[in-house]
């Protein structure tokens, strides 16, 4: 096994941690709204896609809309 093959799983994990998917960030926002976490508690940097996805999920949860994804 070469170094690239051994390192690839670690790089994929790091990438997924640093760049969560749309589904993950949306559902996190949705679940926060259901748990009565305030909109200001969005953990993602303002202006980032993750921030916007979290807000989309949060607003859906606040208004009692069905979630777009399974949790």
PDB file of C-alpha atoms in Angstrom:
ATOM      1  CA  UNK A   1       0.000   0.000   0.000  1.00  0.00           C
ATOM      2  CA  UNK A   2       1.380   3.411  -0.885  1.00  0.00           C
ATOM      3  CA  UNK A   3       1.134   6.552   1.229  1.00  0.00           C
ATOM      4  CA  UNK A   4      -1.700   8.023  -0.853  1.00  0.00           C
ATOM      5  CA  UNK A   5      -3.895   4.978  -0.329  1.00  0.00           C
ATOM      6  CA  UNK A   6      -3.275   5.047   3.415  1.00  0.00           C
ATOM      7  CA  UNK A   7      -3.907   8.780   3.681  1.00  0.00           C
ATOM      8  CA  UNK A   8      -7.064   9.008   1.542  1.00  0.00           C
ATOM      9  CA  UNK A   9      -9.577   7.823   4.203  1.00  0.00           C
ATOM     10  CA  UNK A  10      -8.218  10.407   6.650  1.00  0.00           C
ATOM     11  CA  UNK A  11      -8.497  13.183   4.072  1.00  0.00           C
ATOM     12  CA  UNK A  12     -12.097  12.199   3.249  1.00  0.00           C
ATOM     13  CA  UNK A  13     -13.023  12.244   6.948  1.00  0.00           C
ATOM     14  CA  UNK A  14     -11.407  15.648   7.450  1.00  0.00           C
ATOM     15  CA  UNK A  15     -13.190  17.048   4.387  1.00  0.00           C
ATOM     16  CA  UNK A  16     -16.579  15.762   5.586  1.00  0.00           C
ATOM     17  CA  UNK A  17     -16.035  17.274   9.032  1.00  0.00           C
ATOM     18  CA  UNK A  18     -15.003  20.659   7.661  1.00  0.00           C
ATOM     19  CA  UNK A  19     -17.635  20.709   4.886  1.00  0.00           C
ATOM     20  CA  UNK A  20     -20.879  19.114   6.081  1.00  0.00           C
ATOM     21  CA  UNK A  21     -23.476  18.269   3.449  1.00  0.00           C
ATOM     22  CA  UNK A  22     -26.606  20.288   2.733  1.00  0.00           C
ATOM     23  CA  UNK A  23     -28.701  17.575   4.362  1.00  0.00           C
ATOM     24  CA  UNK A  24     -26.622  17.607   7.553  1.00  0.00           C
ATOM     25  CA  UNK A  25     -26.634  21.381   7.993  1.00  0.00           C
ATOM     26  CA  UNK A  26     -30.338  21.706   7.109  1.00  0.00           C
ATOM     27  CA  UNK A  27     -31.348  18.990   9.575  1.00  0.00           C
ATOM     28  CA  UNK A  28     -29.108  20.462  12.271  1.00  0.00           C
ATOM     29  CA  UNK A  29     -30.896  23.800  11.882  1.00  0.00           C
ATOM     30  CA  UNK A  30     -34.282  22.067  11.815  1.00  0.00           C
ATOM     31  CA  UNK A  31     -33.542  20.116  14.987  1.00  0.00           C
ATOM     32  CA  UNK A  32     -32.248  23.255  16.702  1.00  0.00           C
ATOM     33  CA  UNK A  33     -35.519  25.053  15.940  1.00  0.00           C
ATOM     34  CA  UNK A  34     -37.527  22.134  17.328  1.00  0.00           C
ATOM     35  CA  UNK A  35     -35.350  22.298  20.458  1.00  0.00           C
ATOM     36  CA  UNK A  36     -36.048  26.049  20.757  1.00  0.00           C
ATOM     37  CA  UNK A  37     -32.480  27.133  19.996  1.00  0.00           C
ATOM     38  CA  UNK A  38     -32.459  30.771  18.865  1.00  0.00           C
ATOM     39  CA  UNK A  39     -31.645  31.825  15.311  1.00  0.00           C
ATOM     40  CA  UNK A  40     -28.579  33.654  16.606  1.00  0.00           C
ATOM     41  CA  UNK A  41     -27.024  30.370  17.702  1.00  0.00           C
ATOM     42  CA  UNK A  42     -26.211  29.377  14.114  1.00  0.00           C
ATOM     43  CA  UNK A  43     -22.731  27.823  14.472  1.00  0.00           C
ATOM     44  CA  UNK A  44     -21.645  28.448  10.875  1.00  0.00           C
ATOM     45  CA  UNK A  45     -19.869  31.538   9.565  1.00  0.00           C
ATOM     46  CA  UNK A  46     -22.231  34.183   8.246  1.00  0.00           C
ATOM     47  CA  UNK A  47     -22.207  34.251   4.459  1.00  0.00           C
ATOM     48  CA  UNK A  48     -21.272  30.580   4.119  1.00  0.00           C
ATOM     49  CA  UNK A  49     -23.455  27.989   2.415  1.00  0.00           C
ATOM     50  CA  UNK A  50     -23.609  26.027   5.639  1.00  0.00           C
ATOM     51  CA  UNK A  51     -24.972  29.100   7.429  1.00  0.00           C
ATOM     52  CA  UNK A  52     -27.717  29.497   4.823  1.00  0.00           C
ATOM     53  CA  UNK A  53     -28.612  25.786   4.874  1.00  0.00           C
ATOM     54  CA  UNK A  54     -28.823  25.822   8.675  1.00  0.00           C
ATOM     55  CA  UNK A  55     -31.126  28.863   8.533  1.00  0.00           C
ATOM     56  CA  UNK A  56     -33.331  27.211   5.928  1.00  0.00           C
ATOM     57  CA  UNK A  57     -33.787  24.209   8.211  1.00  0.00           C
ATOM     58  CA  UNK A  58     -34.245  26.420  11.252  1.00  0.00           C
ATOM     59  CA  UNK A  59     -37.059  28.430   9.640  1.00  0.00           C
ATOM     60  CA  UNK A  60     -38.774  25.263   8.463  1.00  0.00           C
ATOM     61  CA  UNK A  61     -38.645  23.931  12.021  1.00  0.00           C
ATOM     62  CA  UNK A  62     -39.912  27.170  13.553  1.00  0.00           C
ATOM     63  CA  UNK A  63     -42.940  27.180  11.260  1.00  0.00           C
ATOM     64  CA  UNK A  64     -43.649  23.489  11.836  1.00  0.00           C
ATOM     65  CA  UNK A  65     -43.064  22.515   8.221  1.00  0.00           C
ATOM     66  CA  UNK A  66     -42.112  18.906   7.521  1.00  0.00           C
ATOM     67  CA  UNK A  67     -38.374  18.330   7.255  1.00  0.00           C
ATOM     68  CA  UNK A  68     -36.942  17.904   3.779  1.00  0.00           C
ATOM     69  CA  UNK A  69     -34.819  14.962   4.948  1.00  0.00           C
ATOM     70  CA  UNK A  70     -34.970  12.086   7.410  1.00  0.00           C
ATOM     71  CA  UNK A  71     -33.014  12.698  10.588  1.00  0.00           C
TER      72      UNK A  71
END
